[in-house]
Structure formats: C-alpha cells, structure tokens
Short mmCIF file of C-alpha atoms and ligand atoms in Angstrom, two decimals:
data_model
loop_
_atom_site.label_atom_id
_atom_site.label_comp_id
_atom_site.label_asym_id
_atom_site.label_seq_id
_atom_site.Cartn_x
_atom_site.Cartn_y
_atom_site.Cartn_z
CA UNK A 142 165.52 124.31 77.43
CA UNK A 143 165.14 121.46 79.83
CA UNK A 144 161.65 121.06 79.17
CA UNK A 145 161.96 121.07 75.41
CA UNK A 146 164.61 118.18 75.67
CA UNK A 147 162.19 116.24 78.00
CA UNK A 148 159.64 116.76 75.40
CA UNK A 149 162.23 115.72 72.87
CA UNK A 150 162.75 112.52 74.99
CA UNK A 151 158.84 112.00 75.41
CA UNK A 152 158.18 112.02 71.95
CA UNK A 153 161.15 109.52 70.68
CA UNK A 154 159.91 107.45 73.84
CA UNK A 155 156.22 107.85 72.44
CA UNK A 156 156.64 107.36 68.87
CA UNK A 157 159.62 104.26 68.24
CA UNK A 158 158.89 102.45 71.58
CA UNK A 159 155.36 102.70 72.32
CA UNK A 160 155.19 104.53 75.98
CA UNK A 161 153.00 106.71 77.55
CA UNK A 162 153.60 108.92 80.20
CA UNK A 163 152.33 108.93 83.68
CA UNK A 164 152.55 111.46 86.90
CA UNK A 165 152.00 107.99 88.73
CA UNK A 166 156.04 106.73 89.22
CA UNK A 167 155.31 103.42 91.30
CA UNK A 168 154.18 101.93 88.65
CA UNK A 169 156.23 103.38 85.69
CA UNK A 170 158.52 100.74 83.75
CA UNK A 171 160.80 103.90 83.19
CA UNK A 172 162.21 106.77 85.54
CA UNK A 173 163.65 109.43 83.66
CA UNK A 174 165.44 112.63 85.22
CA UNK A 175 166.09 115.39 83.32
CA UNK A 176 168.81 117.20 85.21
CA UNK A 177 170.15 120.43 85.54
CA UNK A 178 173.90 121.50 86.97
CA UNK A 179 174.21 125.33 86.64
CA UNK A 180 174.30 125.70 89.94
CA UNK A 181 175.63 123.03 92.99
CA UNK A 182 172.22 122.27 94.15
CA UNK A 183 170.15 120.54 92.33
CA UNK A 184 173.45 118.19 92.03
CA UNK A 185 173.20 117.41 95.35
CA UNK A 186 169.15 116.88 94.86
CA UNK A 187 169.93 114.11 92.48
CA UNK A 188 171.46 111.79 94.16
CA UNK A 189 168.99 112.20 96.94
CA UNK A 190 165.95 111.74 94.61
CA UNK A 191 167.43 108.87 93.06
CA UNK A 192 167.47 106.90 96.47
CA UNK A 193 163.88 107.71 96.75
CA UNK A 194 163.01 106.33 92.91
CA UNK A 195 164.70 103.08 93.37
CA UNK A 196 163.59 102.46 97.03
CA UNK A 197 159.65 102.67 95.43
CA UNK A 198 159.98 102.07 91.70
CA UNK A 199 158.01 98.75 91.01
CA UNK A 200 160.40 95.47 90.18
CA UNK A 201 162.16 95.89 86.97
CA UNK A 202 161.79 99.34 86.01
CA UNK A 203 164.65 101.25 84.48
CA UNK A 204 166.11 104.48 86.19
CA UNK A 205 167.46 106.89 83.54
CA UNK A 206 169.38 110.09 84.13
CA UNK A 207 169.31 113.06 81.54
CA UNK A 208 170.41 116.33 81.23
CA UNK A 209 173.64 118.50 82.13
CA UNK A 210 174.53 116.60 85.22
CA UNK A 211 174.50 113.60 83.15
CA UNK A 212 176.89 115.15 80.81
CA UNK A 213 179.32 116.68 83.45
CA UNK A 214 178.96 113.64 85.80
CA UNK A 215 179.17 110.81 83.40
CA UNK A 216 179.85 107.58 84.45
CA UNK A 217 180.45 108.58 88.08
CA UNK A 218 176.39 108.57 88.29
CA UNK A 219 176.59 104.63 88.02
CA UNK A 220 179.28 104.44 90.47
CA UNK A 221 177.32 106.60 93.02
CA UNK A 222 174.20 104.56 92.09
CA UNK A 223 174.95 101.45 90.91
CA UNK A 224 171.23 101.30 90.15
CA UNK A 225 170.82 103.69 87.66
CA UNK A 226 170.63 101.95 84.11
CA UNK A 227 172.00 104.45 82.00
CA UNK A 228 172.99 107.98 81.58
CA UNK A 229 172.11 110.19 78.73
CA UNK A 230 173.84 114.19 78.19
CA UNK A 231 171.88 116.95 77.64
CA UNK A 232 173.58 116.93 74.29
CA UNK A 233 172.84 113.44 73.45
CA UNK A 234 168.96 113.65 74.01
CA UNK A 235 168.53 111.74 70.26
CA UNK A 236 169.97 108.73 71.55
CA UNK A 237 167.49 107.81 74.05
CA UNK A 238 166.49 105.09 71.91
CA UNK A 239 169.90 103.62 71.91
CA UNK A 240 170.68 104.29 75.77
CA UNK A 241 167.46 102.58 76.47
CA UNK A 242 168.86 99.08 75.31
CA UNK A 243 171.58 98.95 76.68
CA UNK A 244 172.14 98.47 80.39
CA UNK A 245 174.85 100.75 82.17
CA UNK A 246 175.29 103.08 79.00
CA UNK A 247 176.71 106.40 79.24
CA UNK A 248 176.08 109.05 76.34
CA UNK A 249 177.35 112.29 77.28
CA UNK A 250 179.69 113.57 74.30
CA UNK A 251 179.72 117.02 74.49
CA UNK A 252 180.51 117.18 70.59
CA UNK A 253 177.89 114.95 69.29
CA UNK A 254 175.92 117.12 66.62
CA UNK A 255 172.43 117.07 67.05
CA UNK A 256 171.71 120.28 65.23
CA UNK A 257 169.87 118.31 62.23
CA UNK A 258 167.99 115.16 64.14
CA UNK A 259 164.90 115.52 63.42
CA UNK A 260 162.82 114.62 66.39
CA UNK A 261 159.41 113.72 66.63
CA UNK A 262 156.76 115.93 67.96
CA UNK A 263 155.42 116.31 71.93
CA UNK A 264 154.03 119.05 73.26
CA UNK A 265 152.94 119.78 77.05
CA UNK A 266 150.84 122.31 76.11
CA UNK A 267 148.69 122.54 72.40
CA UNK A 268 148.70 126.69 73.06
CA UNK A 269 152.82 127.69 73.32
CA UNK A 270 155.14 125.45 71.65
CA UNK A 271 159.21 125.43 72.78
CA UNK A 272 161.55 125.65 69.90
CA UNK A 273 165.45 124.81 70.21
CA UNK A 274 166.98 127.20 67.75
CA UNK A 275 170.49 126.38 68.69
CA UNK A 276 172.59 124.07 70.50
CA UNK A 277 175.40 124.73 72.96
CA UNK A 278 176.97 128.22 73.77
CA UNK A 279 180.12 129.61 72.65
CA UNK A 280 180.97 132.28 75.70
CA UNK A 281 182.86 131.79 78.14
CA UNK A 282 181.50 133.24 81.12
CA UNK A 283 183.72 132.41 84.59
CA UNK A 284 181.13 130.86 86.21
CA UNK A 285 179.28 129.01 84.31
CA UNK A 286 179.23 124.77 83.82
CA UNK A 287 176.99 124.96 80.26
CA UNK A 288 179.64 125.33 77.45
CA UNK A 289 181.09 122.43 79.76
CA UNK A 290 178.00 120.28 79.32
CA UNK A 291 176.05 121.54 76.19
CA UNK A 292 179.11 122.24 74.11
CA UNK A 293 179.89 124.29 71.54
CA UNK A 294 176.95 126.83 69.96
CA UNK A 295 175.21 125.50 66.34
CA UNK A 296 172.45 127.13 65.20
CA UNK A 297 169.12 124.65 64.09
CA UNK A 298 168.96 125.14 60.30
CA UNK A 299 166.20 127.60 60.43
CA UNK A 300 164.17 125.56 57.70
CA UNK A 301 163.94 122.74 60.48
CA UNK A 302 162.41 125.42 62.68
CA UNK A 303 160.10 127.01 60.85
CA UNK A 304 158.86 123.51 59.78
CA UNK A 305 158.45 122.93 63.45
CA UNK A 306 156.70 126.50 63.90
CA UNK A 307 154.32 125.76 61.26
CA UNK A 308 153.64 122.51 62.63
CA UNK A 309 152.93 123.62 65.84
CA UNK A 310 150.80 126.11 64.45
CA UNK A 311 148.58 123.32 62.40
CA UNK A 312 148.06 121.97 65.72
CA UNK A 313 146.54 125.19 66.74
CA UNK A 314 149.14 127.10 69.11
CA UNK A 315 148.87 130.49 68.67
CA UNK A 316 152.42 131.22 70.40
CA UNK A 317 156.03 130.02 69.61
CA UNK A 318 159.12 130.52 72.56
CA UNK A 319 162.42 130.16 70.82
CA UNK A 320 164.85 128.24 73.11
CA UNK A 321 168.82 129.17 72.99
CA UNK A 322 171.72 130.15 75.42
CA UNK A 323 172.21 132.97 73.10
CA UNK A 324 169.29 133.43 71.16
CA UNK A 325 170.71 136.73 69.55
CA UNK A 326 173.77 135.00 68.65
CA UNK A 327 171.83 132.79 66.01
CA UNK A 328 173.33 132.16 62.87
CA UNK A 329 176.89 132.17 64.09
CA UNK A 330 178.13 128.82 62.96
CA UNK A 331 175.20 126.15 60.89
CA UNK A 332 176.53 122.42 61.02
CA UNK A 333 176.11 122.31 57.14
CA UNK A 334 176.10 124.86 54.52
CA UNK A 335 173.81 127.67 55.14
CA UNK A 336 172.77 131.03 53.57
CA UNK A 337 173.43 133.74 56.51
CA UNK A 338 170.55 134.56 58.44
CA UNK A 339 170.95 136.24 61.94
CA UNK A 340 168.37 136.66 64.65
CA UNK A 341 166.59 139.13 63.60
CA UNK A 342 165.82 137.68 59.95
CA UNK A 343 165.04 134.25 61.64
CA UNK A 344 162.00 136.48 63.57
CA UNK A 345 160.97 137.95 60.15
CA UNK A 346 160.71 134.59 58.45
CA UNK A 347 158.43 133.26 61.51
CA UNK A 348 156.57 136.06 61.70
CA UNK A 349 155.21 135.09 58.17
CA UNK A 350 153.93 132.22 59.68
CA UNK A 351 149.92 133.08 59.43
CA UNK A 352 148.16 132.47 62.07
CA UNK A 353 150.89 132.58 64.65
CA UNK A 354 150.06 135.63 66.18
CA UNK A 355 152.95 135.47 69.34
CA UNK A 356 156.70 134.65 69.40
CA UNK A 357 158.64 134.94 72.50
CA UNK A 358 162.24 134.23 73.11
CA UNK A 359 164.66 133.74 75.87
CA UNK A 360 168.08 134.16 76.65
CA UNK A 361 169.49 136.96 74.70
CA UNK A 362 172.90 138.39 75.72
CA UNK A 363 173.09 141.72 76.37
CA UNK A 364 176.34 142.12 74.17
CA UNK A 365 174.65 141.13 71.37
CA UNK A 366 171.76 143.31 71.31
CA UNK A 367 172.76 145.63 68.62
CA UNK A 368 170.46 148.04 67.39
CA UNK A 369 169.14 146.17 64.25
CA UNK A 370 167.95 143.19 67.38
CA UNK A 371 166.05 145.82 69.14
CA UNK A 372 164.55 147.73 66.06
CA UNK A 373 163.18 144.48 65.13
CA UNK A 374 161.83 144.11 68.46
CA UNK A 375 160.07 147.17 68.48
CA UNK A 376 158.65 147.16 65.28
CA UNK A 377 157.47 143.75 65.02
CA UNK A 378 153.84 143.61 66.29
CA UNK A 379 154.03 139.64 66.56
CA UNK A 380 157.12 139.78 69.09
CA UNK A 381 156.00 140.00 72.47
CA UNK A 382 156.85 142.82 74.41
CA UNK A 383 159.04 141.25 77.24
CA UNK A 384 162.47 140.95 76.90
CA UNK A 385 164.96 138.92 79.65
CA UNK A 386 168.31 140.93 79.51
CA UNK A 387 170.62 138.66 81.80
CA UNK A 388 172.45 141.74 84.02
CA UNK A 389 174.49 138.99 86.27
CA UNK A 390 176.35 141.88 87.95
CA UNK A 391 175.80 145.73 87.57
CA UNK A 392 179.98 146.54 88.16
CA UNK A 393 181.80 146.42 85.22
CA UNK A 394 184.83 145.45 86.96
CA UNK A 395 182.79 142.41 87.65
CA UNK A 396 181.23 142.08 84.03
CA UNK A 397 184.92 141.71 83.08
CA UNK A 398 185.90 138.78 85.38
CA UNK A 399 182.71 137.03 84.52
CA UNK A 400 183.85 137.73 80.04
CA UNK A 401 180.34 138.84 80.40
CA UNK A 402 181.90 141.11 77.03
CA UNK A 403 180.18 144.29 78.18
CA UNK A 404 179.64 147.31 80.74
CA UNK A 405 177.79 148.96 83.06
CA UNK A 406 177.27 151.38 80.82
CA UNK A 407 176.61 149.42 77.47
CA UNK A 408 173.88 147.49 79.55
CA UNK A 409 171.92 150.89 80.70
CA UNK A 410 172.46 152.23 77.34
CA UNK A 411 170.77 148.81 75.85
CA UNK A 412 168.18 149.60 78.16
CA UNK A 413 167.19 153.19 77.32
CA UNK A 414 167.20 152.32 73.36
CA UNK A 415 164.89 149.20 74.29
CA UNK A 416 162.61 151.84 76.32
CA UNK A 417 162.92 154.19 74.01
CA UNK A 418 161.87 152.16 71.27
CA UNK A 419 159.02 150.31 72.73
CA UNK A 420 158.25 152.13 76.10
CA UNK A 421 155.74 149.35 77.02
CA UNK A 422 158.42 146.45 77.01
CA UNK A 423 158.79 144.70 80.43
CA UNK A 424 162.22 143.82 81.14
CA UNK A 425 163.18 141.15 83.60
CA UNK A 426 167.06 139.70 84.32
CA UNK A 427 169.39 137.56 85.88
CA UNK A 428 171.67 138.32 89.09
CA UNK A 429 174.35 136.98 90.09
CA UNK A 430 175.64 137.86 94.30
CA UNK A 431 178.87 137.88 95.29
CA UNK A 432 180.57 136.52 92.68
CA UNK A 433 184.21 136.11 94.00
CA UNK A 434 186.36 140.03 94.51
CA UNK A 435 182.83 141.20 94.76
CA UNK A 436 183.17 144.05 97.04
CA UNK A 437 180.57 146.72 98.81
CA UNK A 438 181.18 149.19 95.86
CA UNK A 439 180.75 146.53 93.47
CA UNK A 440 177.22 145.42 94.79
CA UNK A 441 176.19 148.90 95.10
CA UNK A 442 176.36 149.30 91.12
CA UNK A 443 174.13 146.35 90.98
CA UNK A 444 171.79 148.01 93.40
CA UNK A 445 172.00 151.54 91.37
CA UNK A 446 171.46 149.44 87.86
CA UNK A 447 168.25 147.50 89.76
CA UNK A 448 167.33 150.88 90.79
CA UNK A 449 167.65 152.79 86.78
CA UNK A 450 166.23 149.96 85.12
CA UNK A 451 163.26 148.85 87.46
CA UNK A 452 163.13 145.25 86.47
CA UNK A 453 159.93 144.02 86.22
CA UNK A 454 161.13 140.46 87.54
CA UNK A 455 163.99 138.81 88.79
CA UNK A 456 165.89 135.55 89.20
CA UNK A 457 168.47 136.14 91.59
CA UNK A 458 171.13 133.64 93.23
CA UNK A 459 174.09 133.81 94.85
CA UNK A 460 177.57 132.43 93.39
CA UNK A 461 177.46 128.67 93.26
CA UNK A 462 181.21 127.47 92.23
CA UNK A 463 181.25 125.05 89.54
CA UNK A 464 183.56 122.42 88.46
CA UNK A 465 185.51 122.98 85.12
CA UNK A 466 184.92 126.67 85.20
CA UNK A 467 187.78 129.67 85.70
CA UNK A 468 186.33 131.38 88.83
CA UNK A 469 186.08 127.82 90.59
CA UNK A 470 190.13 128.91 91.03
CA UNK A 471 189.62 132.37 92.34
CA UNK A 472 190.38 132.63 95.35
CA UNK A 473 188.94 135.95 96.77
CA UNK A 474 185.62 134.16 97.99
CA UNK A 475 182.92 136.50 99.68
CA UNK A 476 182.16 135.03 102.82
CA UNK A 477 178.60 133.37 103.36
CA UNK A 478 177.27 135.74 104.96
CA UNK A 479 177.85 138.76 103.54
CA UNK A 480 176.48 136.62 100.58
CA UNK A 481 173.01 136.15 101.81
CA UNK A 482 172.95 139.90 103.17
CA UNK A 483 173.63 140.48 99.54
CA UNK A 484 171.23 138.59 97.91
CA UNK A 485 168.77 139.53 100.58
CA UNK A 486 169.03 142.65 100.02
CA UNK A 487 168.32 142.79 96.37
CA UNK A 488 165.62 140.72 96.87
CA UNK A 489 163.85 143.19 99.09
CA UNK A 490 164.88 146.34 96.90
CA UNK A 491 163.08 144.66 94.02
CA UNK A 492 160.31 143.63 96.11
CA UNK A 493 159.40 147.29 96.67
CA UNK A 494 160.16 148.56 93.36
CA UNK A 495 157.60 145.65 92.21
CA UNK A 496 154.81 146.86 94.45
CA UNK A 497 155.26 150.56 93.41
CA UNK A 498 155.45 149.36 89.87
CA UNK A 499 152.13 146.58 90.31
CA UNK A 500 150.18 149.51 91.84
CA UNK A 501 149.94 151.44 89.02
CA UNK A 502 148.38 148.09 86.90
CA UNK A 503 144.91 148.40 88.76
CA UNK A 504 142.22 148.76 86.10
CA UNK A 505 144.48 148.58 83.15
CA UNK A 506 143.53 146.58 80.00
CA UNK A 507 145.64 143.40 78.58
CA UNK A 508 145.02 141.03 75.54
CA UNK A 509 145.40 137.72 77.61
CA UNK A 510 146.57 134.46 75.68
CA UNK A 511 144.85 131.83 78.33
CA UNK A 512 147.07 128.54 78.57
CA UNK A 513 146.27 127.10 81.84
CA UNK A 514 143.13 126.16 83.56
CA UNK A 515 144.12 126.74 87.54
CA UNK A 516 141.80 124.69 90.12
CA UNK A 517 139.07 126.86 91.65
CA UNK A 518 137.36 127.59 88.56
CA UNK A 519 140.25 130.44 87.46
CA UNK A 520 142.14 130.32 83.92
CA UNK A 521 145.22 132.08 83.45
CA UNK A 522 147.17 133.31 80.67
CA UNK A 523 149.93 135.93 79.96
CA UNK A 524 149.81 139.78 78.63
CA UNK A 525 151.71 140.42 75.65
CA UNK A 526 154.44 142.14 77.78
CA UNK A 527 154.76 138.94 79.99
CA UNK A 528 151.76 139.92 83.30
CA UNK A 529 150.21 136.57 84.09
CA UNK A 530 146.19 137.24 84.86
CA UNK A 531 143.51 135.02 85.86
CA UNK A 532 140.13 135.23 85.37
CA UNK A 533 136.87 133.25 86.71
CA UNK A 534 135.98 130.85 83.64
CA UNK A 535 136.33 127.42 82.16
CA UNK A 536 138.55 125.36 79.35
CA UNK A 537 136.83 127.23 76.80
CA UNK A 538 139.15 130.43 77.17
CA UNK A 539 141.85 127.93 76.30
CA UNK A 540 143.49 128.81 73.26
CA UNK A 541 141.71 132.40 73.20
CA UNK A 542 142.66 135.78 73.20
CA UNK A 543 140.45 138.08 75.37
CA UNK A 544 140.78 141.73 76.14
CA UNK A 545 141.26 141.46 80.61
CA UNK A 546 140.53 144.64 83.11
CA UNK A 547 142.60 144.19 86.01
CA UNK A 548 140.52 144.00 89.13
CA UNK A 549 143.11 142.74 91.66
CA UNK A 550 146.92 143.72 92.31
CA UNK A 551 149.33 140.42 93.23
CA UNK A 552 152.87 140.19 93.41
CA UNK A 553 153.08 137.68 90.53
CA UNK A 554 149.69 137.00 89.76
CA UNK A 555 146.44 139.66 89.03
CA UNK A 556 143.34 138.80 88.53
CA UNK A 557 141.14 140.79 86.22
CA UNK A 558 137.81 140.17 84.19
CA UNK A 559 136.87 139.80 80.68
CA UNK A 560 135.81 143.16 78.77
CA UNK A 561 135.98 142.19 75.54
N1 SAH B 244 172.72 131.67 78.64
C1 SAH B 244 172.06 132.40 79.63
C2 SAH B 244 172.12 131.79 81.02
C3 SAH B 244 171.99 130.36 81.25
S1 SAH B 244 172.29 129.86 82.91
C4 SAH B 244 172.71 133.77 79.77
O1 SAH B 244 173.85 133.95 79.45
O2 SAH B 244 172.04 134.62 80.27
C5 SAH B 244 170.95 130.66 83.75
C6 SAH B 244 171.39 131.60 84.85
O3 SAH B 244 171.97 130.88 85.90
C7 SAH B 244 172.44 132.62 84.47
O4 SAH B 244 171.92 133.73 83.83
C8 SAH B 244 173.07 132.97 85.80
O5 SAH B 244 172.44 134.07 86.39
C9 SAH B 244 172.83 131.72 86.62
N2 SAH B 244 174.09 131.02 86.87
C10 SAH B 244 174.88 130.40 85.96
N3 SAH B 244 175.99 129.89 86.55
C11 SAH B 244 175.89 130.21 87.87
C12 SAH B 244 176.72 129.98 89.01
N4 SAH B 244 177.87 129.33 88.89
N5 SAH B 244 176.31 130.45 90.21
C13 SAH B 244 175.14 131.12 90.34
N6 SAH B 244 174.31 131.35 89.30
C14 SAH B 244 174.68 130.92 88.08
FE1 SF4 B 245 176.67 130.27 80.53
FE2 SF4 B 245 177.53 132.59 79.66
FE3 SF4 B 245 176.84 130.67 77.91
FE4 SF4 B 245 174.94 131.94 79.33
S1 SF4 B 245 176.32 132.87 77.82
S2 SF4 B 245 175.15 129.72 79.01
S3 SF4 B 245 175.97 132.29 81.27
S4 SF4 B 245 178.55 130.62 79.35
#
C-alpha cells in the first residue's frame, strides 16, 4: 500500500509540477519519505535517515515526510527536525501538490476523503499494476497503529478501479494486485451513493477485463472469508492461486484480546474449505509473538496451527507496542527474551516445514509471469500460486508467460528452464 501511495505521489509530482525521479539523492531538489509506523522501528529509522538526507542533500532541496508516521507524528516531525519542510499523512497523499508550496505544512487528517481523487497514473513496473480498492480500516485490532493513521475504511467506487484496471491493461500489464487492509471487507461503506457490490462481485467485474489474464490481492481477514469469498476464489481461473490469511496468533484466547473477531477453530476450518476447494492454493500469513498474557500454552497453539496448515511463507514479528492502541495499556508484558525464543522458534519450525515442502517442487512445471530482469543474465517472475523462478534469458521474457521446469530447489527462489 506504501508503494502505491509513493506511486500516487510520483505521478502528481510528475504530471502538475514537472519532476522526474532519480535513485541519485545528492542532487535531488526533493527528498520524499514514505513512512511506515506499524511497528516501533522503522520510527526510530526515520529520524536517523533524516539526519543523513539533510547532512548530504544539495543546497536548497526540500525534505518531505509521507506516510503513517507522518500522520501519527504530525507536527512533532518539524520539531524533531526543524529541517524537514513539510509533512504529508498517509491519508492525505492528494495534497502533495499543496504541501509542496508551502514551507512547514502539516497534512495529516485522518478523515480527509480521498476515496474519489482521481490521481494520475505511475507505475514502477509496466507488467503488475497496484490498485487501492479502499481506504482506511474499520477493525479494531489491540495492537495495531493503522485505523489510528489511515482512518476509517471507504471502499474506491469500483468504476474508478476498473477504469484504472483497464488502463493499466492498455498499457500492457497482464496482472492487477488489489491493495486494501481488508480487501474482503470491500463494499462496506462507498463515500457517495453506490449500488452494493462486495468483494467477490468486484473480482467478477475485473475479471471481464480482456486481456488481463492475473489478479492478485492482499490483505484479506480471515473473519471475512465466507464461503461465497472462497468459492469465487476457487472457481475463478483469472485469480491467482495464493492467498495471505493473516493468522497473528493461533490461541483463541489470544485472537480475542487482539478483536481479531475469530477462532482457532474458524481459522483451520477457513483453511480446509480453501484446500478443499482449490488444493493447489499456497497459503502464506502473518504472526504475531508474544503479544502481551501470551503464555507457553498459548504459543503452542500457534505452533500446532503452523504445523496443520503448513504455510507456504511467513512474516513473523514479535509484539511492537504502539501508541494510541488498547494493548499499549496491558500490562502482562512477555519478557524479551522469552520473546525472541518465541519468535525464534517459529522461525525455525517453518524453516523445516519449507524445505520438506520445496523438496517436493524439483522438476515440477509452472506458467511463469516474468517481471524482473535480475543481474547475471537471470529473469524472474512468479507462478500462479505465488513460487518466484528464474530462468537464464534476457528483457524479452518481460511481459511473457512461459511454461518453467524447475531445475533447482531454493528457499525463496528456484530456478528452472523454459519448456514451453
Ligand atoms: N490489515 C492487515 C495487516 C496490516 S499490518 C491485516 O489485518 O492482516 C501488517 C502486519 O503487521 C499485521 O498483519 C501484523 O502481523 C503486523 N503488526 C501490526 N501491528 C503490529 C504490532 N503492534 N506489533 C507487531 N506486529 C504488528
Ligand atoms: Fe490493523 Fe487489524 Fe486493521 Fe489489519 S485489520 S490494519 S491488523 S486494525
């Protein structure tokens, strides 16, 4: 979501006030930072990397920071660094225009309504194209700073994004990723008037689209994946098979003091119907460790669900407390240690579950969409059910769809070799 709102920011940048960008940033006239604050660290990072852009930024240049620190930090930023020139909120990104003229200003409602700007068009890459299709989220969750700095959930008028696919897919990418806290959630609450449409009929209407022949999606919530969301999963050849199911914790006693809004159970039992529906979906999550009253018990059911559901990848972390959230007041804290033991230890469970599970990929056969051209004369692209492979070619896989026999087992990475 970050990286569509930088490209959001590119493009106004591009299109009303004539910049380009460069990877060069001693001699940009402009130093943006997009920033994220889910968790304490890259908070700290900022600061720090902001000392380093104004010490070598060339005389004049503007320093701009972006993103959900800028909305849960505010002015404070300018205090800290005096230098900084403005500060724009992740839910605010349409004003960079306005922020831009006007020395020390601070955008960062949390309520401004972006839902219906219609931005001009960026993309990193010409092959996958990001698409917001809602702003904000409405949970709740204990830990967690976003509702805080992204504000309340409104879904994109799905007109505005299927103008947007259909753009994209003029300028010849084949594959659209739908951007959302709770993608499944779509349709709750339009800014305007709107005919209903949930998730699943958004997907139907994009999958219309000819010529876009892949749409991927990320984050669903687990409580909302009712059975019509995974039937239309399963059934719908241009939805990839991969599908991020955010655990955070595998004890429902935990669940509940996250107002996570479902179960152990309800989370394996999502699982099986996904399986059972589409047995070649890859599944990968979100953990969170010791989350405060975590106990031994309480981690083990996280171990036992990693163990059921074999995730195919994970992001894992450990609690990070978070200002303006309810479990930044509890009090029963896990102590470091037992933390990183934790966290360690899931690590290395998946680890070995990943190795049994990558062994069993040797000589297997993938349609590969190639995006990327690596150095060392290797492209890479990604499986329909999420593997990323690399082959031995040049630029002119880019954009293609090639049938790939895998020839070599990595942890994140295989290589393989065109067949067809
Ligand atoms: N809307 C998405 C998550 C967005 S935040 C969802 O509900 O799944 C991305 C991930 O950061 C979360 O899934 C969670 O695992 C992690 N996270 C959020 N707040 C955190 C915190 N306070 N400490 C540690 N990890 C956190
Ligand atoms: Fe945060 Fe929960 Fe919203 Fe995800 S659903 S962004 S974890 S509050």
């Amino acid at each position: 979501m970050n990286s569509r709102d930088s490209e959001h920011i590119i493009a106004q940048l591009t299109e009303k006030e004539g910049y380009e960008t460069t990877d060069d940033m001693p001699s940009a006239d402009l130093i943006l930072i997009n920033t994220c604050s889910v968790r304490e660290k890259p908070v700290s990072k900022l600061f720090s990397e902001l000392g380093v852009f104004n010490k070598k930024k060339k005389e004049g240049a503007k320093i701009g920071v972006c993103g959900c620190t800028a909305s849960h930090l505010g002015e404070e930023i300018i205090k800290r660094a005096p230098y900084v020139n403005f500060v724009l909120g992740a839910r605010n990104v349409s004003k960079i225009t306005e922020v831009l003229h006007k020395d020390k200003a601070v955008e960062v409602d949390i309520n401004y309504d972006e839902s219906e700007f219609a931005f001009d068009d960026f993309r990193t890459s010409p092959y996958k194209a990001f698409i917001n299709i809602s702003i904000g989220c409405d949970k709740a969750c204990t830990y967690c700073i976003v509702p805080k700095t992204r504000g309340d959930e409104i879904s994109i008028p799905d007109a505005l994004i299927l103008r947007e696919a259909k753009r994209a897919v003029d300028n010849g990418a084949k594959e659209v990723f739908l951007l959302g806290q709770n993608v499944n959630n779509y349709g709750r609450r339009f800014s305007g008037e709107h005919e209903k449409v949930n998730f699943s009929e958004l997907l139907r209407r994009l999958s219309k689209i000819d010529k876009l022949e892949r749409i991927r999606f990320t984050s669903p919530h687990p409580f909302h994946m009712d059975d019509e969301f995974i039937e239309e999963f399963a059934s719908n050849p241009k939805i990839c098979k991969s599908m991020h199911m955010p655990l955070q914790s595998g004890s429902t006693k935990v669940l509940k003091d996250m107002k996570r809004g479902y179960t152990k159970e309800w989370f394996l039992d999502r699982v099986e119907k996904l399986r059972s529906m589409c047995p070649e979906v890859s599944i990968s999550t979100d953990i969170i460790v010791a989350f405060p009253g975590e106990s031994d018990e309480d981690f083990e059911d996280t171990l036992d669900v990693m163990r059921k559901v074999r995730f195919d990848q994970i992001f894992s972390f450990k609690y990070s407390p978070r200002p303006e959230t309810e479990a930044e007041h509890f009090t029963n804290v896990v102590d470091e240690d037992v933390a990183s033991f934790r966290l360690t230890t899931l690590q290395n469970l998946h680890t070995d579950i990943l190795d049994e599970k990558n062994a069993a990929q040797l000589s297997k056969t993938y349609r590969v969409y190639f995006e990327d051209l690596n150095k060392d004369y290797f492209v890479s692209g990604r499986s329909d059910n999420n593997l990323v492979i690399k082959v031995k070619g040049s630029d002119e896989l880019l954009g293609k769809f090639k049938d790939v026999k895998i020839t070599t087992i990595g942890r994140t990475i295989f290589t393989g070799e065109v067949v067809g």
